[in-house]
Structures are given as C-alpha cells and as structure tokens.
Amino acid sequence: MKTERPQVKQDRAVRTRRAILDAAAVVFEQHGYDAAKLSDIVNLARVTKGALYFHFDSKDDLAQAVIDAQIQEEPVPPAQEYKAQEFIDFGMIFSHRLRHSVLMRASARLTLEKAGRAALDHAGPYQAWIDLHVAVLSEAKTRGELLPNVDPVAPSRMIVGAYAGLNMMSQVLALDLDEQVSELYTHVMPTVVVPAVAIRLDTAAGRGARALYGPQAVHACAAGCPTGVPVEDGPAEQARASR
C-alpha cells in the first residue's frame, strides 16, 4: 500500500480547512451565527463532519476563525509617500474587500452582531485595527505629517468606531459603503494632518482598488475588476452565486 507523503497530506489538510472556512463564511454571512447550521457548512464545503471537527473544535471555534480572518487576511497597504495615506488605505482597502470577499463580509457581520457564546472574541478585531492604525499614524507623527496637538490614538479609535457604524448604517439604508468611508476620511483627515499633506491625500471612492491594483483600477471594480486583479471569493462563494 502506497504511503502518502507528509507534504501531500499537509497540503490536502490546508485545502480542506480553507474549504470549510470559505463555506462557513457563506453560511454565516447569509444566516448569522445563531441560524447557521454546521450541516449546511459541511455540505457546501463537500467534506465530512469528521473533517470539520478535525480542524475546528466547535461552531464557536469556526466562527472565531471567520472573525479572526478580518485581520489575519487583510493585505498590508502598499508603501506610500505619506504614512497618512497608508492610514487611509487600511479602511479603503477593507471597504473594497467587503464588496469582493464573502469571508470579509461574514467576519464583519459576526463581529458586529454580537451573537454566539461569550467565548467568541468580538473585541479582538476592533483592538487589532486600532493598534494597526496607531502604529502607522505614530510613524506619520514622527515624520511631521500630523498637526502638533494630535495624539495618534484618538483618531485611530474614532476611525475604527466610525467605520463600524458606517458599515451597519450602509447595510440598513442600502448606501454605498465605499462612498461613505470616502466621505469619512475626506472630513476627518484635515483635522489630523498638516495642510501640506492633507491636499495630497487620496480619499476618493475606489481608493482601495487603486491602492491594491494601481491607478488603472476602476471604481471599486464596480464594472468588473481590471485584468490581472485576483478574484477574492473562493469556491464556496462561487457555489452560492451559481444557485
């Protein structure tokens, strides 16, 4: 009997875990935590329940993995001339990914809805986002990009909190989140950075796509991502779209 090589087994295990995570994202996004069924996730991922429990101890554990993906899978904004632009790009890139990645949408929903057992860490993503923003804004301050009286912590918390609120409001009122986030940065950044930097910042809608893929990117890929831009939704999302 031929023995499977360790690397082959490891690769297969990684693919299986990812298939389960992608399927969970679809189900959690559609139904929320409470109404989500593990049987639906298993069927969509085309794996056995044993495979699911090999990778995730429980529904809570699986939901936490989806929540954690919000930070773990967020790409680092490309380096810019101004650190203040990278500060903006955190939010604009996430706005872009919310439109194109079911995993990001499911993570955001689970973070916002406060469902599930107390064991779920809903605070983690907020604090992680704040820490990321503080770090880049602190470097901006060192470079002289910030107004003298600005403490990097205050605008970082304000942006993260306002972003969460805009995400919820945009869903309820059927607004374009990318445009709402664009307006947020357009109004806030002049109170944070010196005028010479403020006039050079790109806060326009579609900035997330431009930051990731270059100036040829259309407005948040609304007309279809430009050639060469990877599609972020995985097999599970594609399966959902084909229904």
PDB file of C-alpha atoms in Angstrom:
ATOM      1  CA  MET A   1       0.000   0.000   0.000  1.00  0.00           C
ATOM      2  CA  LYS A   2       1.413   3.372  -1.077  1.00  0.00           C
ATOM      3  CA  THR A   3       2.009   5.793   1.779  1.00  0.00           C
ATOM      4  CA  GLU A   4       1.004   9.407   1.221  1.00  0.00           C
ATOM      5  CA  ARG A   5       3.908  11.806   1.611  1.00  0.00           C
ATOM      6  CA  PRO A   6       3.742  14.172   4.639  1.00  0.00           C
ATOM      7  CA  GLN A   7       3.825  17.278   2.438  1.00  0.00           C
ATOM      8  CA  VAL A   8       0.939  15.985   0.316  1.00  0.00           C
ATOM      9  CA  LYS A   9      -1.098  15.274   3.457  1.00  0.00           C
ATOM     10  CA  GLN A  10      -0.302  18.708   4.823  1.00  0.00           C
ATOM     11  CA  ASP A  11      -1.319  20.427   1.581  1.00  0.00           C
ATOM     12  CA  ARG A  12      -4.570  18.487   1.494  1.00  0.00           C
ATOM     13  CA  ALA A  13      -5.296  19.411   5.104  1.00  0.00           C
ATOM     14  CA  VAL A  14      -4.699  23.109   4.330  1.00  0.00           C
ATOM     15  CA  ARG A  15      -7.080  22.945   1.348  1.00  0.00           C
ATOM     16  CA  THR A  16      -9.721  21.172   3.414  1.00  0.00           C
ATOM     17  CA  ARG A  17      -9.505  23.719   6.215  1.00  0.00           C
ATOM     18  CA  ARG A  18      -9.794  26.544   3.720  1.00  0.00           C
ATOM     19  CA  ALA A  19     -12.802  24.951   2.033  1.00  0.00           C
ATOM     20  CA  ILE A  20     -14.532  24.693   5.413  1.00  0.00           C
ATOM     21  CA  LEU A  21     -13.661  28.299   6.278  1.00  0.00           C
ATOM     22  CA  ASP A  22     -14.967  29.568   2.930  1.00  0.00           C
ATOM     23  CA  ALA A  23     -18.179  27.570   3.275  1.00  0.00           C
ATOM     24  CA  ALA A  24     -18.655  28.810   6.835  1.00  0.00           C
ATOM     25  CA  ALA A  25     -18.266  32.373   5.600  1.00  0.00           C
ATOM     26  CA  VAL A  26     -21.097  31.897   3.105  1.00  0.00           C
ATOM     27  CA  VAL A  27     -23.421  30.385   5.707  1.00  0.00           C
ATOM     28  CA  PHE A  28     -22.575  32.903   8.450  1.00  0.00           C
ATOM     29  CA  GLU A  29     -22.992  35.816   6.055  1.00  0.00           C
ATOM     30  CA  GLN A  30     -26.381  34.558   4.883  1.00  0.00           C
ATOM     31  CA  HIS A  31     -27.836  33.476   8.234  1.00  0.00           C
ATOM     32  CA  GLY A  32     -25.763  34.957  11.052  1.00  0.00           C
ATOM     33  CA  TYR A  33     -24.311  32.932  13.899  1.00  0.00           C
ATOM     34  CA  ASP A  34     -27.449  31.644  15.609  1.00  0.00           C
ATOM     35  CA  ALA A  35     -29.218  30.353  12.485  1.00  0.00           C
ATOM     36  CA  ALA A  36     -26.098  28.919  10.842  1.00  0.00           C
ATOM     37  CA  LYS A  37     -26.040  25.110  10.720  1.00  0.00           C
ATOM     38  CA  LEU A  38     -22.903  23.029  10.657  1.00  0.00           C
ATOM     39  CA  SER A  39     -24.658  20.590   8.330  1.00  0.00           C
ATOM     40  CA  ASP A  40     -25.037  23.358   5.740  1.00  0.00           C
ATOM     41  CA  ILE A  41     -21.353  24.249   6.072  1.00  0.00           C
ATOM     42  CA  VAL A  42     -20.308  20.615   5.671  1.00  0.00           C
ATOM     43  CA  ASN A  43     -22.491  20.185   2.593  1.00  0.00           C
ATOM     44  CA  LEU A  44     -21.262  23.373   0.959  1.00  0.00           C
ATOM     45  CA  ALA A  45     -17.612  22.545   1.668  1.00  0.00           C
ATOM     46  CA  ARG A  46     -18.163  18.961   0.478  1.00  0.00           C
ATOM     47  CA  VAL A  47     -16.405  17.479   3.477  1.00  0.00           C
ATOM     48  CA  THR A  48     -17.423  15.124   6.277  1.00  0.00           C
ATOM     49  CA  LYS A  49     -18.380  16.251   9.759  1.00  0.00           C
ATOM     50  CA  GLY A  50     -15.314  14.401  10.966  1.00  0.00           C
ATOM     51  CA  ALA A  51     -13.140  16.609   8.749  1.00  0.00           C
ATOM     52  CA  LEU A  52     -14.815  19.722  10.126  1.00  0.00           C
ATOM     53  CA  TYR A  53     -14.222  18.665  13.731  1.00  0.00           C
ATOM     54  CA  PHE A  54     -10.632  17.720  12.913  1.00  0.00           C
ATOM     55  CA  HIS A  55      -9.933  21.362  12.042  1.00  0.00           C
ATOM     56  CA  PHE A  56     -12.429  23.166  14.296  1.00  0.00           C
ATOM     57  CA  ASP A  57     -13.494  22.100  17.783  1.00  0.00           C
ATOM     58  CA  SER A  58     -16.964  23.633  17.640  1.00  0.00           C
ATOM     59  CA  LYS A  59     -19.253  26.119  15.940  1.00  0.00           C
ATOM     60  CA  ASP A  60     -17.743  28.783  18.209  1.00  0.00           C
ATOM     61  CA  ASP A  61     -14.245  27.830  17.107  1.00  0.00           C
ATOM     62  CA  LEU A  62     -15.258  28.036  13.442  1.00  0.00           C
ATOM     63  CA  ALA A  63     -16.998  31.383  13.914  1.00  0.00           C
ATOM     64  CA  GLN A  64     -13.909  32.729  15.704  1.00  0.00           C
ATOM     65  CA  ALA A  65     -11.733  31.681  12.774  1.00  0.00           C
ATOM     66  CA  VAL A  66     -14.002  33.645  10.436  1.00  0.00           C
ATOM     67  CA  ILE A  67     -13.865  36.670  12.752  1.00  0.00           C
ATOM     68  CA  ASP A  68     -10.071  36.473  13.006  1.00  0.00           C
ATOM     69  CA  ALA A  69      -9.723  36.366   9.206  1.00  0.00           C
ATOM     70  CA  GLN A  70     -10.719  40.038   9.164  1.00  0.00           C
ATOM     71  CA  ILE A  71      -7.243  40.957  10.387  1.00  0.00           C
ATOM     72  CA  GLN A  72      -5.189  37.885   9.513  1.00  0.00           C
ATOM     73  CA  GLU A  73      -6.054  38.034   5.815  1.00  0.00           C
ATOM     74  CA  GLU A  74      -6.099  41.793   5.383  1.00  0.00           C
ATOM     75  CA  PRO A  75      -3.283  42.769   2.994  1.00  0.00           C
ATOM     76  CA  VAL A  76      -0.724  45.269   4.216  1.00  0.00           C
ATOM     77  CA  PRO A  77      -1.315  48.551   2.353  1.00  0.00           C
ATOM     78  CA  PRO A  78       1.438  49.215  -0.194  1.00  0.00           C
ATOM     79  CA  ALA A  79       4.018  51.756   0.963  1.00  0.00           C
ATOM     80  CA  GLN A  80       3.072  55.331   0.093  1.00  0.00           C
ATOM     81  CA  GLU A  81       4.883  58.661   0.105  1.00  0.00           C
ATOM     82  CA  TYR A  82       2.861  59.676   3.154  1.00  0.00           C
ATOM     83  CA  LYS A  83       2.093  57.431   6.127  1.00  0.00           C
ATOM     84  CA  ALA A  84      -1.207  59.312   6.428  1.00  0.00           C
ATOM     85  CA  GLN A  85      -2.179  57.800   3.075  1.00  0.00           C
ATOM     86  CA  GLU A  86      -1.425  54.320   4.383  1.00  0.00           C
ATOM     87  CA  PHE A  87      -3.659  55.151   7.365  1.00  0.00           C
ATOM     88  CA  ILE A  88      -6.481  55.904   4.908  1.00  0.00           C
ATOM     89  CA  ASP A  89      -5.705  52.851   2.810  1.00  0.00           C
ATOM     90  CA  PHE A  90      -6.393  50.464   5.710  1.00  0.00           C
ATOM     91  CA  GLY A  91     -10.059  51.413   5.598  1.00  0.00           C
ATOM     92  CA  MET A  92     -10.401  51.903   1.851  1.00  0.00           C
ATOM     93  CA  ILE A  93      -8.861  48.510   1.081  1.00  0.00           C
ATOM     94  CA  PHE A  94     -11.129  46.840   3.625  1.00  0.00           C
ATOM     95  CA  SER A  95     -14.133  48.557   2.043  1.00  0.00           C
ATOM     96  CA  HIS A  96     -13.054  47.163  -1.323  1.00  0.00           C
ATOM     97  CA  ARG A  97     -12.630  43.680   0.105  1.00  0.00           C
ATOM     98  CA  LEU A  98     -16.024  43.763   1.798  1.00  0.00           C
ATOM     99  CA  ARG A  99     -17.517  44.135  -1.668  1.00  0.00           C
ATOM    100  CA  HIS A 100     -15.481  41.322  -3.203  1.00  0.00           C
ATOM    101  CA  SER A 101     -14.780  38.812  -0.400  1.00  0.00           C
ATOM    102  CA  VAL A 102     -17.507  36.807   1.304  1.00  0.00           C
ATOM    103  CA  LEU A 103     -15.051  35.913   4.068  1.00  0.00           C
ATOM    104  CA  MET A 104     -14.575  39.593   4.925  1.00  0.00           C
ATOM    105  CA  ARG A 105     -18.335  40.214   4.872  1.00  0.00           C
ATOM    106  CA  ALA A 106     -19.013  37.244   7.124  1.00  0.00           C
ATOM    107  CA  SER A 107     -16.264  38.315   9.508  1.00  0.00           C
ATOM    108  CA  ALA A 108     -17.697  41.831   9.702  1.00  0.00           C
ATOM    109  CA  ARG A 109     -21.212  40.500  10.319  1.00  0.00           C
ATOM    110  CA  LEU A 110     -20.106  38.186  13.125  1.00  0.00           C
ATOM    111  CA  THR A 111     -18.089  40.982  14.717  1.00  0.00           C
ATOM    112  CA  LEU A 112     -20.996  43.416  14.622  1.00  0.00           C
ATOM    113  CA  GLU A 113     -23.920  41.192  15.580  1.00  0.00           C
ATOM    114  CA  LYS A 114     -22.528  40.106  18.951  1.00  0.00           C
ATOM    115  CA  ALA A 115     -24.143  36.703  18.601  1.00  0.00           C
ATOM    116  CA  GLY A 116     -22.921  33.378  19.909  1.00  0.00           C
ATOM    117  CA  ARG A 117     -21.453  32.399  23.225  1.00  0.00           C
ATOM    118  CA  ALA A 118     -19.368  34.648  25.426  1.00  0.00           C
ATOM    119  CA  ALA A 119     -16.330  32.649  24.328  1.00  0.00           C
ATOM    120  CA  LEU A 120     -16.322  34.466  20.987  1.00  0.00           C
ATOM    121  CA  ASP A 121     -13.852  37.331  20.960  1.00  0.00           C
ATOM    122  CA  HIS A 122     -15.713  40.225  19.326  1.00  0.00           C
ATOM    123  CA  ALA A 123     -13.334  42.814  20.759  1.00  0.00           C
ATOM    124  CA  GLY A 124     -10.205  41.373  19.164  1.00  0.00           C
ATOM    125  CA  PRO A 125     -10.726  42.766  15.650  1.00  0.00           C
ATOM    126  CA  TYR A 126     -11.518  46.239  16.988  1.00  0.00           C
ATOM    127  CA  GLN A 127      -8.367  46.369  19.093  1.00  0.00           C
ATOM    128  CA  ALA A 128      -6.240  44.885  16.320  1.00  0.00           C
ATOM    129  CA  TRP A 129      -7.497  47.516  13.857  1.00  0.00           C
ATOM    130  CA  ILE A 130      -6.853  50.281  16.400  1.00  0.00           C
ATOM    131  CA  ASP A 131      -3.314  49.013  17.006  1.00  0.00           C
ATOM    132  CA  LEU A 132      -2.584  48.927  13.264  1.00  0.00           C
ATOM    133  CA  HIS A 133      -3.880  52.470  12.818  1.00  0.00           C
ATOM    134  CA  VAL A 134      -1.968  53.787  15.832  1.00  0.00           C
ATOM    135  CA  ALA A 135       1.288  52.273  14.584  1.00  0.00           C
ATOM    136  CA  VAL A 136       1.120  53.869  11.138  1.00  0.00           C
ATOM    137  CA  LEU A 137      -0.156  57.190  12.475  1.00  0.00           C
ATOM    138  CA  SER A 138       2.628  57.277  15.072  1.00  0.00           C
ATOM    139  CA  GLU A 139       5.135  56.968  12.254  1.00  0.00           C
ATOM    140  CA  ALA A 140       3.291  59.735  10.412  1.00  0.00           C
ATOM    141  CA  LYS A 141       3.704  61.913  13.511  1.00  0.00           C
ATOM    142  CA  THR A 142       7.431  61.170  13.631  1.00  0.00           C
ATOM    143  CA  ARG A 143       7.675  62.316  10.025  1.00  0.00           C
ATOM    144  CA  GLY A 144       5.925  65.580  10.800  1.00  0.00           C
ATOM    145  CA  GLU A 145       2.734  64.748   8.899  1.00  0.00           C
ATOM    146  CA  LEU A 146       0.367  65.303  11.847  1.00  0.00           C
ATOM    147  CA  LEU A 147      -0.815  68.523  13.404  1.00  0.00           C
ATOM    148  CA  PRO A 148       1.154  69.225  16.612  1.00  0.00           C
ATOM    149  CA  ASN A 149      -1.713  68.549  19.024  1.00  0.00           C
ATOM    150  CA  VAL A 150      -2.830  65.221  17.502  1.00  0.00           C
ATOM    151  CA  ASP A 151      -2.415  62.048  19.575  1.00  0.00           C
ATOM    152  CA  PRO A 152      -2.387  59.049  17.145  1.00  0.00           C
ATOM    153  CA  VAL A 153      -4.620  57.033  19.484  1.00  0.00           C
ATOM    154  CA  ALA A 154      -7.631  59.372  19.324  1.00  0.00           C
ATOM    155  CA  PRO A 155      -8.158  59.468  15.534  1.00  0.00           C
ATOM    156  CA  SER A 156      -7.379  55.753  15.302  1.00  0.00           C
ATOM    157  CA  ARG A 157     -10.174  54.855  17.723  1.00  0.00           C
ATOM    158  CA  MET A 158     -12.523  57.354  16.099  1.00  0.00           C
ATOM    159  CA  ILE A 159     -11.946  55.971  12.590  1.00  0.00           C
ATOM    160  CA  VAL A 160     -12.362  52.336  13.649  1.00  0.00           C
ATOM    161  CA  GLY A 161     -15.542  53.094  15.596  1.00  0.00           C
ATOM    162  CA  ALA A 162     -16.996  55.312  12.887  1.00  0.00           C
ATOM    163  CA  TYR A 163     -16.184  52.694  10.260  1.00  0.00           C
ATOM    164  CA  ALA A 164     -18.134  50.034  12.143  1.00  0.00           C
ATOM    165  CA  GLY A 165     -21.093  52.386  12.445  1.00  0.00           C
ATOM    166  CA  LEU A 166     -20.968  53.313   8.761  1.00  0.00           C
ATOM    167  CA  ASN A 167     -20.890  49.641   7.819  1.00  0.00           C
ATOM    168  CA  MET A 168     -24.075  48.965   9.795  1.00  0.00           C
ATOM    169  CA  MET A 169     -25.811  52.114   8.555  1.00  0.00           C
ATOM    170  CA  SER A 170     -24.879  51.425   4.938  1.00  0.00           C
ATOM    171  CA  GLN A 171     -26.491  47.992   5.145  1.00  0.00           C
ATOM    172  CA  VAL A 172     -29.685  49.328   6.715  1.00  0.00           C
ATOM    173  CA  LEU A 173     -30.055  52.287   4.346  1.00  0.00           C
ATOM    174  CA  ALA A 174     -28.653  50.500   1.262  1.00  0.00           C
ATOM    175  CA  LEU A 175     -25.832  53.022   0.884  1.00  0.00           C
ATOM    176  CA  ASP A 176     -22.502  52.506  -0.857  1.00  0.00           C
ATOM    177  CA  LEU A 177     -20.046  51.855   1.988  1.00  0.00           C
ATOM    178  CA  ASP A 178     -17.072  52.866  -0.143  1.00  0.00           C
ATOM    179  CA  GLU A 179     -18.580  56.302  -0.691  1.00  0.00           C
ATOM    180  CA  GLN A 180     -19.452  56.700   2.987  1.00  0.00           C
ATOM    181  CA  VAL A 181     -15.924  55.774   4.071  1.00  0.00           C
ATOM    182  CA  SER A 182     -14.529  58.163   1.459  1.00  0.00           C
ATOM    183  CA  GLU A 183     -16.549  60.991   2.993  1.00  0.00           C
ATOM    184  CA  LEU A 184     -15.378  59.995   6.473  1.00  0.00           C
ATOM    185  CA  TYR A 185     -11.709  60.357   5.561  1.00  0.00           C
ATOM    186  CA  THR A 186     -12.344  63.489   3.480  1.00  0.00           C
ATOM    187  CA  HIS A 187     -13.839  65.252   6.512  1.00  0.00           C
ATOM    188  CA  VAL A 188     -11.581  63.831   9.241  1.00  0.00           C
ATOM    189  CA  MET A 189      -8.084  63.921   7.750  1.00  0.00           C
ATOM    190  CA  PRO A 190      -7.792  67.757   7.530  1.00  0.00           C
ATOM    191  CA  THR A 191      -8.206  67.812  11.330  1.00  0.00           C
ATOM    192  CA  VAL A 192      -5.411  65.256  11.747  1.00  0.00           C
ATOM    193  CA  VAL A 193      -2.659  66.100   9.255  1.00  0.00           C
ATOM    194  CA  VAL A 194      -0.887  69.304   8.291  1.00  0.00           C
ATOM    195  CA  PRO A 195      -2.389  71.167   5.297  1.00  0.00           C
ATOM    196  CA  ALA A 196       0.569  70.387   3.024  1.00  0.00           C
ATOM    197  CA  VAL A 197      -0.146  66.660   3.465  1.00  0.00           C
ATOM    198  CA  ALA A 198      -3.933  66.916   3.500  1.00  0.00           C
ATOM    199  CA  ILE A 199      -4.096  68.291  -0.042  1.00  0.00           C
ATOM    200  CA  ARG A 200      -2.057  65.350  -1.344  1.00  0.00           C
ATOM    201  CA  LEU A 201      -4.145  62.538   0.149  1.00  0.00           C
ATOM    202  CA  ASP A 202      -6.393  60.349  -1.993  1.00  0.00           C
ATOM    203  CA  THR A 203      -9.654  59.816  -0.114  1.00  0.00           C
ATOM    204  CA  ALA A 204     -11.894  59.374  -3.166  1.00  0.00           C
ATOM    205  CA  ALA A 205     -14.182  56.370  -3.549  1.00  0.00           C
ATOM    206  CA  GLY A 206     -12.395  53.487  -5.227  1.00  0.00           C
ATOM    207  CA  ARG A 207      -9.132  54.214  -3.427  1.00  0.00           C
ATOM    208  CA  GLY A 208      -8.982  50.639  -2.115  1.00  0.00           C
ATOM    209  CA  ALA A 209      -8.837  49.184  -5.609  1.00  0.00           C
ATOM    210  CA  ARG A 210      -6.336  51.805  -6.758  1.00  0.00           C
ATOM    211  CA  ALA A 211      -4.091  51.168  -3.740  1.00  0.00           C
ATOM    212  CA  LEU A 212      -4.058  47.424  -4.368  1.00  0.00           C
ATOM    213  CA  TYR A 213      -4.019  47.249  -8.158  1.00  0.00           C
ATOM    214  CA  GLY A 214      -2.821  50.637  -9.396  1.00  0.00           C
ATOM    215  CA  PRO A 215      -4.453  53.677 -10.995  1.00  0.00           C
ATOM    216  CA  GLN A 216      -5.960  51.560 -13.779  1.00  0.00           C
ATOM    217  CA  ALA A 217      -8.399  50.025 -11.295  1.00  0.00           C
ATOM    218  CA  VAL A 218     -11.985  51.120 -11.857  1.00  0.00           C
ATOM    219  CA  HIS A 219     -14.150  52.469  -9.031  1.00  0.00           C
ATOM    220  CA  ALA A 220     -14.016  49.579  -6.525  1.00  0.00           C
ATOM    221  CA  CYS A 221     -14.082  47.240  -9.544  1.00  0.00           C
ATOM    222  CA  ALA A 222     -17.773  48.099  -9.899  1.00  0.00           C
ATOM    223  CA  ALA A 223     -17.628  47.323 -13.608  1.00  0.00           C
ATOM    224  CA  GLY A 224     -15.541  44.212 -13.045  1.00  0.00           C
ATOM    225  CA  CYS A 225     -12.007  44.097 -11.705  1.00  0.00           C
ATOM    226  CA  PRO A 226      -9.324  45.073 -14.226  1.00  0.00           C
ATOM    227  CA  THR A 227      -7.300  42.411 -15.979  1.00  0.00           C
ATOM    228  CA  GLY A 228      -4.925  40.710 -13.614  1.00  0.00           C
ATOM    229  CA  VAL A 229      -6.857  41.566 -10.477  1.00  0.00           C
ATOM    230  CA  PRO A 230      -7.446  38.348  -8.493  1.00  0.00           C
ATOM    231  CA  VAL A 231     -10.970  37.328  -7.614  1.00  0.00           C
ATOM    232  CA  GLU A 232     -11.122  37.045  -3.829  1.00  0.00           C
ATOM    233  CA  ASP A 233     -14.267  34.976  -3.439  1.00  0.00           C
ATOM    234  CA  GLY A 234     -13.404  31.321  -3.138  1.00  0.00           C
ATOM    235  CA  PRO A 235     -15.172  28.165  -4.313  1.00  0.00           C
ATOM    236  CA  ALA A 236     -17.815  28.425  -1.630  1.00  0.00           C
ATOM    237  CA  GLU A 237     -18.851  31.901  -2.752  1.00  0.00           C
ATOM    238  CA  GLN A 238     -18.883  30.788  -6.359  1.00  0.00           C
ATOM    239  CA  ALA A 239     -21.098  27.858  -5.398  1.00  0.00           C
ATOM    240  CA  ARG A 240     -23.508  30.234  -3.699  1.00  0.00           C
ATOM    241  CA  ALA A 241     -23.599  32.543  -6.723  1.00  0.00           C
ATOM    242  CA  SER A 242     -24.424  29.631  -9.038  1.00  0.00           C
ATOM    243  CA  ARG A 243     -27.530  28.643  -7.072  1.00  0.00           C
TER     244      ARG A 243
END
